[in-house]
CSV table of C-alpha atoms and ligand atoms in Angstrom, one decimal:
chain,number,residue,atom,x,y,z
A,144,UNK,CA,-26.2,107.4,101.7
A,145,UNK,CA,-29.7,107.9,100.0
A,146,UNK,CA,-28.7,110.1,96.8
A,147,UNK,CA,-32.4,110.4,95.6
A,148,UNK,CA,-32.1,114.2,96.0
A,149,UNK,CA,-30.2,114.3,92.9
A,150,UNK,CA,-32.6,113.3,91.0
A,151,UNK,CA,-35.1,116.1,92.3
A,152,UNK,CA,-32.3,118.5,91.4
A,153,UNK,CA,-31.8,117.2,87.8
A,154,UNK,CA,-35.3,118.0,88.0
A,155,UNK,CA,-34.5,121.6,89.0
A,156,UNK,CA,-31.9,121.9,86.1
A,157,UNK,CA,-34.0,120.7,83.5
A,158,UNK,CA,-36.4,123.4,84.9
A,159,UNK,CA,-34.3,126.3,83.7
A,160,UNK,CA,-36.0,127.5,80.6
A,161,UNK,CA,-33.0,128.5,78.4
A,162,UNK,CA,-34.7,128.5,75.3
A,163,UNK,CA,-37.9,131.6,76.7
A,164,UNK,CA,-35.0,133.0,78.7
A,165,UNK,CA,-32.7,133.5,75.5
A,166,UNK,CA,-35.4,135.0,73.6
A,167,UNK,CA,-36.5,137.2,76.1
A,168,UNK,CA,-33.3,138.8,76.6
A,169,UNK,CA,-31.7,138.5,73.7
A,170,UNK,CA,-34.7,139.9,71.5
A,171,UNK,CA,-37.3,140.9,74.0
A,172,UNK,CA,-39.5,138.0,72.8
A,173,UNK,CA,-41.7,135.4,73.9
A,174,UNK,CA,-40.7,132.5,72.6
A,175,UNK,CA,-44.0,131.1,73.5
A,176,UNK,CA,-46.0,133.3,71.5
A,177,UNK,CA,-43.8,133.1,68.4
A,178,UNK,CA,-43.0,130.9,65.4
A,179,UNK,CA,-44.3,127.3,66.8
A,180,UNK,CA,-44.7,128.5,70.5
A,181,UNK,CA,-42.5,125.7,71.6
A,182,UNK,CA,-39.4,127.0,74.5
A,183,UNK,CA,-37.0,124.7,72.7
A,184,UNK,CA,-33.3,125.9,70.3
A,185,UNK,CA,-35.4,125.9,67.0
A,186,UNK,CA,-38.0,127.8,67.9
A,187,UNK,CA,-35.5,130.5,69.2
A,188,UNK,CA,-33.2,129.7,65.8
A,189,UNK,CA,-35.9,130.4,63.8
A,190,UNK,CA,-37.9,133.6,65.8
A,191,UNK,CA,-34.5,135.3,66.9
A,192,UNK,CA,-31.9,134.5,64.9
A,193,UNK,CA,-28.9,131.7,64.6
A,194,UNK,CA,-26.8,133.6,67.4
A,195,UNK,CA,-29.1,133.0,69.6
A,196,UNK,CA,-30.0,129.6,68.9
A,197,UNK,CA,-27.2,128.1,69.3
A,198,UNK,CA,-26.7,130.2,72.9
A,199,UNK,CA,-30.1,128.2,73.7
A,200,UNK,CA,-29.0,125.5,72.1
A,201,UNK,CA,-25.6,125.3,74.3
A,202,UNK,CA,-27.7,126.3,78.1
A,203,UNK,CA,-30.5,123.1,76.6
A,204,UNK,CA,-27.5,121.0,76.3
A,205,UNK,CA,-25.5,121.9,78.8
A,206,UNK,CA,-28.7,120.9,81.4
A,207,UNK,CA,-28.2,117.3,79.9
A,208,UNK,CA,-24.8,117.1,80.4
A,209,UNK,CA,-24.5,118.5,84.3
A,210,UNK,CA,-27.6,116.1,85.3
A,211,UNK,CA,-25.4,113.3,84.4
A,212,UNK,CA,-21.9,114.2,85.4
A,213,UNK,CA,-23.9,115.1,88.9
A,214,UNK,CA,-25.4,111.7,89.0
A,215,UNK,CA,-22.5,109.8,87.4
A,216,UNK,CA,-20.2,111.6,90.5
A,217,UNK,CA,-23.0,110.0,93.3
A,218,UNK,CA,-24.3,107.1,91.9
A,219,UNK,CA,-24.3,104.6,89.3
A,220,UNK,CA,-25.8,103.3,86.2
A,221,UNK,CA,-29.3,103.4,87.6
A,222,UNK,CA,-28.6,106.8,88.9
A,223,UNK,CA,-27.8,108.6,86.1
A,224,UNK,CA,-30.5,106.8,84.4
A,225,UNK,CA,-33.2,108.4,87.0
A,226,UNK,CA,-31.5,112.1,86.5
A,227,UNK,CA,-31.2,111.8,82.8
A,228,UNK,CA,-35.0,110.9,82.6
A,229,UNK,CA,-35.4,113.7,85.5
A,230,UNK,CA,-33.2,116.6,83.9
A,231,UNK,CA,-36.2,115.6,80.5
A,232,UNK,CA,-39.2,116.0,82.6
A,233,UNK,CA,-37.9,119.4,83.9
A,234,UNK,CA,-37.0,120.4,80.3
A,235,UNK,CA,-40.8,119.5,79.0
A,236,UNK,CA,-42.6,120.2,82.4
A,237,UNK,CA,-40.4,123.1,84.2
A,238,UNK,CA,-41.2,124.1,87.4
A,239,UNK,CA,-39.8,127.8,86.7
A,240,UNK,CA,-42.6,128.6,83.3
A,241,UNK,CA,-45.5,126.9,84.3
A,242,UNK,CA,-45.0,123.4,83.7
A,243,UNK,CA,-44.8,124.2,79.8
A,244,UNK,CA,-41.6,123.3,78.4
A,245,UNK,CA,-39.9,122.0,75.1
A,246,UNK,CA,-39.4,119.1,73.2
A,247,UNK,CA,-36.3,118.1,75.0
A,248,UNK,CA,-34.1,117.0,71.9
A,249,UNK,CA,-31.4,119.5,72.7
A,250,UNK,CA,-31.3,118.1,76.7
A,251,UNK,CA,-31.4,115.1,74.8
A,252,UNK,CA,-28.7,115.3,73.3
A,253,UNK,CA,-27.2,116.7,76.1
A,254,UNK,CA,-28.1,113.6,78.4
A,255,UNK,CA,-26.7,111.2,75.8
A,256,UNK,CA,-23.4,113.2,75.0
A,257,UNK,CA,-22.4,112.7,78.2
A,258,UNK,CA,-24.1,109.0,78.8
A,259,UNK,CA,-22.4,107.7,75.4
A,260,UNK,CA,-20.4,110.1,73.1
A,261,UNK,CA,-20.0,107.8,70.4
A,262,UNK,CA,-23.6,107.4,70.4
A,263,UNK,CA,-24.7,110.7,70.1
A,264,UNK,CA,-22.0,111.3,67.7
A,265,UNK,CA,-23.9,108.6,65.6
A,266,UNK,CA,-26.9,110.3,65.9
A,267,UNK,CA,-25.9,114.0,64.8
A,268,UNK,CA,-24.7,112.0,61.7
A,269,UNK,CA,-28.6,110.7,61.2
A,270,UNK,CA,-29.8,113.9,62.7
A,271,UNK,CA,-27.9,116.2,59.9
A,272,UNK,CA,-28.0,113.7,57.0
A,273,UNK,CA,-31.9,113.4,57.3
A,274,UNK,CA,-32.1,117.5,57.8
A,275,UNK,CA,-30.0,117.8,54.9
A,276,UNK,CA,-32.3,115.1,52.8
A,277,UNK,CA,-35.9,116.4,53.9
A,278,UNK,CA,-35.6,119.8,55.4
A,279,UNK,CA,-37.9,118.8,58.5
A,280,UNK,CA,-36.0,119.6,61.6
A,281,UNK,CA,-38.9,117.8,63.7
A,282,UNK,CA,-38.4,115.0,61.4
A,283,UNK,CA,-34.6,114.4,62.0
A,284,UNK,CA,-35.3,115.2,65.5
A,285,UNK,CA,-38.0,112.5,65.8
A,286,UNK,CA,-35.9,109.6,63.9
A,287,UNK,CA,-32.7,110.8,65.3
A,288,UNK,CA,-33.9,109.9,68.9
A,289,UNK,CA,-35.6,106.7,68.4
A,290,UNK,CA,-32.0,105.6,67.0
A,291,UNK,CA,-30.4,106.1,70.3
A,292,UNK,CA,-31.4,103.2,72.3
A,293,UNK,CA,-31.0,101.3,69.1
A,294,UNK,CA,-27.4,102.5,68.7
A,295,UNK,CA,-27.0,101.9,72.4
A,296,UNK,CA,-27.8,98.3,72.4
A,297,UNK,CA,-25.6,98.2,69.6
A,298,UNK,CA,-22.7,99.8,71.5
A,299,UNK,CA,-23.6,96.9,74.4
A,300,UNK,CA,-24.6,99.8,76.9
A,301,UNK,CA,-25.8,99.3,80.4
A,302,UNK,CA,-29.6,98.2,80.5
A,303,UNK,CA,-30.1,101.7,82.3
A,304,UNK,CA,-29.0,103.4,79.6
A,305,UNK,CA,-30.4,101.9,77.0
A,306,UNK,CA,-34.0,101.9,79.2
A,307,UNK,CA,-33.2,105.6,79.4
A,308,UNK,CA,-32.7,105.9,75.4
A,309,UNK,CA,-36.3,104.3,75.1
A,310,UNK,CA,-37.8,107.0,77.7
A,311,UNK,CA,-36.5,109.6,75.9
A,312,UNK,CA,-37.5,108.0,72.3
A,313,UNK,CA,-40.9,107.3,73.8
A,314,UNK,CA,-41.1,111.2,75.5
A,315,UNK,CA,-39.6,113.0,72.8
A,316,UNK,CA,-42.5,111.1,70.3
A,317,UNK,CA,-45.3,112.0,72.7
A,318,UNK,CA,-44.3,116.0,72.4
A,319,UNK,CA,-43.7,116.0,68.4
A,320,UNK,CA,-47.1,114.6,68.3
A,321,UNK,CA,-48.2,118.4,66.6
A,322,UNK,CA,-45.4,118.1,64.5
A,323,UNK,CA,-46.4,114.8,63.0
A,324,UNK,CA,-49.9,115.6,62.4
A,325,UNK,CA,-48.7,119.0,60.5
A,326,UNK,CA,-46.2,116.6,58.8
A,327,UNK,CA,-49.0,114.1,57.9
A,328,UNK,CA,-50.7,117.3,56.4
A,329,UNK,CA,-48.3,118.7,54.6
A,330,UNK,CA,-47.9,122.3,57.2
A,331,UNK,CA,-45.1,121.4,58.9
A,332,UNK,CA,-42.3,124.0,57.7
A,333,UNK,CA,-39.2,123.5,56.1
A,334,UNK,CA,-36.2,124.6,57.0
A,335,UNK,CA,-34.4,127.3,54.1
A,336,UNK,CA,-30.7,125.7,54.4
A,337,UNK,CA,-29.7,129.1,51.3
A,338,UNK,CA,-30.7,131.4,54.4
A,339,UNK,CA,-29.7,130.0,57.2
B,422,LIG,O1,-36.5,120.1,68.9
B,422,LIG,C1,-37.7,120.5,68.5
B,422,LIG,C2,-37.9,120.3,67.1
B,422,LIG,O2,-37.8,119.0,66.7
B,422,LIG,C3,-39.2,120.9,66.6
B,422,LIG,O3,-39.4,122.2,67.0
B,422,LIG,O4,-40.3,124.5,67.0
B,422,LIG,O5,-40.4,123.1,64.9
B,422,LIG,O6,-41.8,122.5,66.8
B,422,LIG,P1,-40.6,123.1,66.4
């Protein structure tokens, strides 16, 4: 049986905007137009509030995770590798808001949870010691995701997966591209751990 139609429908998942939906119910916002204008968990944290980031956060996530237990329950290795970069794509490029999405760390993280938990367990470690150090949220997310495929060769992961950890290092490098000029600058805001 040809299961390629999974992959259009991580696509279709990845396509839910959580993060402008959130924000536009939640606080009658959009997300778009506020803070850094990007439809991803932090820029909902930080525009409306820690409730309803982390209700972004959890929809951004959970996208990950249901593109691969839908894959992993049709196909294979190579499978979930094509929905895990597909349920991305949708995230950053959504059919349902124009094609203009986020920065896919949270499907990320998602995707990998569910590809290799000990792996993104490993990387929440970087991911909140290097928040905790510098205070750049882009920063952590940036060196957090280039260490999965490294953790996942590490582990001795399928060559899917770890070809899927580059794609996402690779995409997820590509869209911080604002964020590491402002870093290079000096503009890129830090995050007040007192407040939040
Ligand atoms: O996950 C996105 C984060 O790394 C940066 O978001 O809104 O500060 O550009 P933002």
């Amino acid at each position: 049986m040809n299961n390629s139609w999974v992959i259009f429908v991580a696509y279709l998942i990845g396509s839910i905007p959580f993060s402008f939906l959130v924000g536009r119910w939640w606080k009658g916002i959009d997300i778009r137009q506020c803070g850094s204008g990007n439809v991803g968990t932090t820029n909902v944290w930080r525009t409306a509030g820690p409730v309803a980031g982390i209700i972004a956060l959890a929809g951004d996530l959970g996208k990950g995770v249901l593109a691969v237990i839908l894959a992993r329950h049709f196909g294979g290795p190579w499978l979930v590798t094509l929905a895990g970069a597909a349920v991305l794509a949708g995230h950053s490029w959504p059919l349902f808001l124009g094609f203009k999405g986020g920065k896919l760390i949270a499907t990320a993280a998602g995707v990998f949870a569910a590809v290799s938990f000990p792996v993104l367990a490993c990387t929440a470690v970087i991911w909140f010691v290097l928040v905790g150090i510098f205070r750049y949220i882009s920063l952590a997310s940036i060196l957090g995701i280039i260490s999965i495929p490294i953790l996942m060769a590490a582990f001795h992961l399928d060559f899917p997966y770890i070809l899927l950890g580059v794609f996402a290092a690779v995409f997820a490098v590509y869209k911080h591209i604002p964020n590491m000029k402002r870093l290079a600058n000096g503009t890129e805001p830090k995050i007040n751990l007192k407040k939040w």
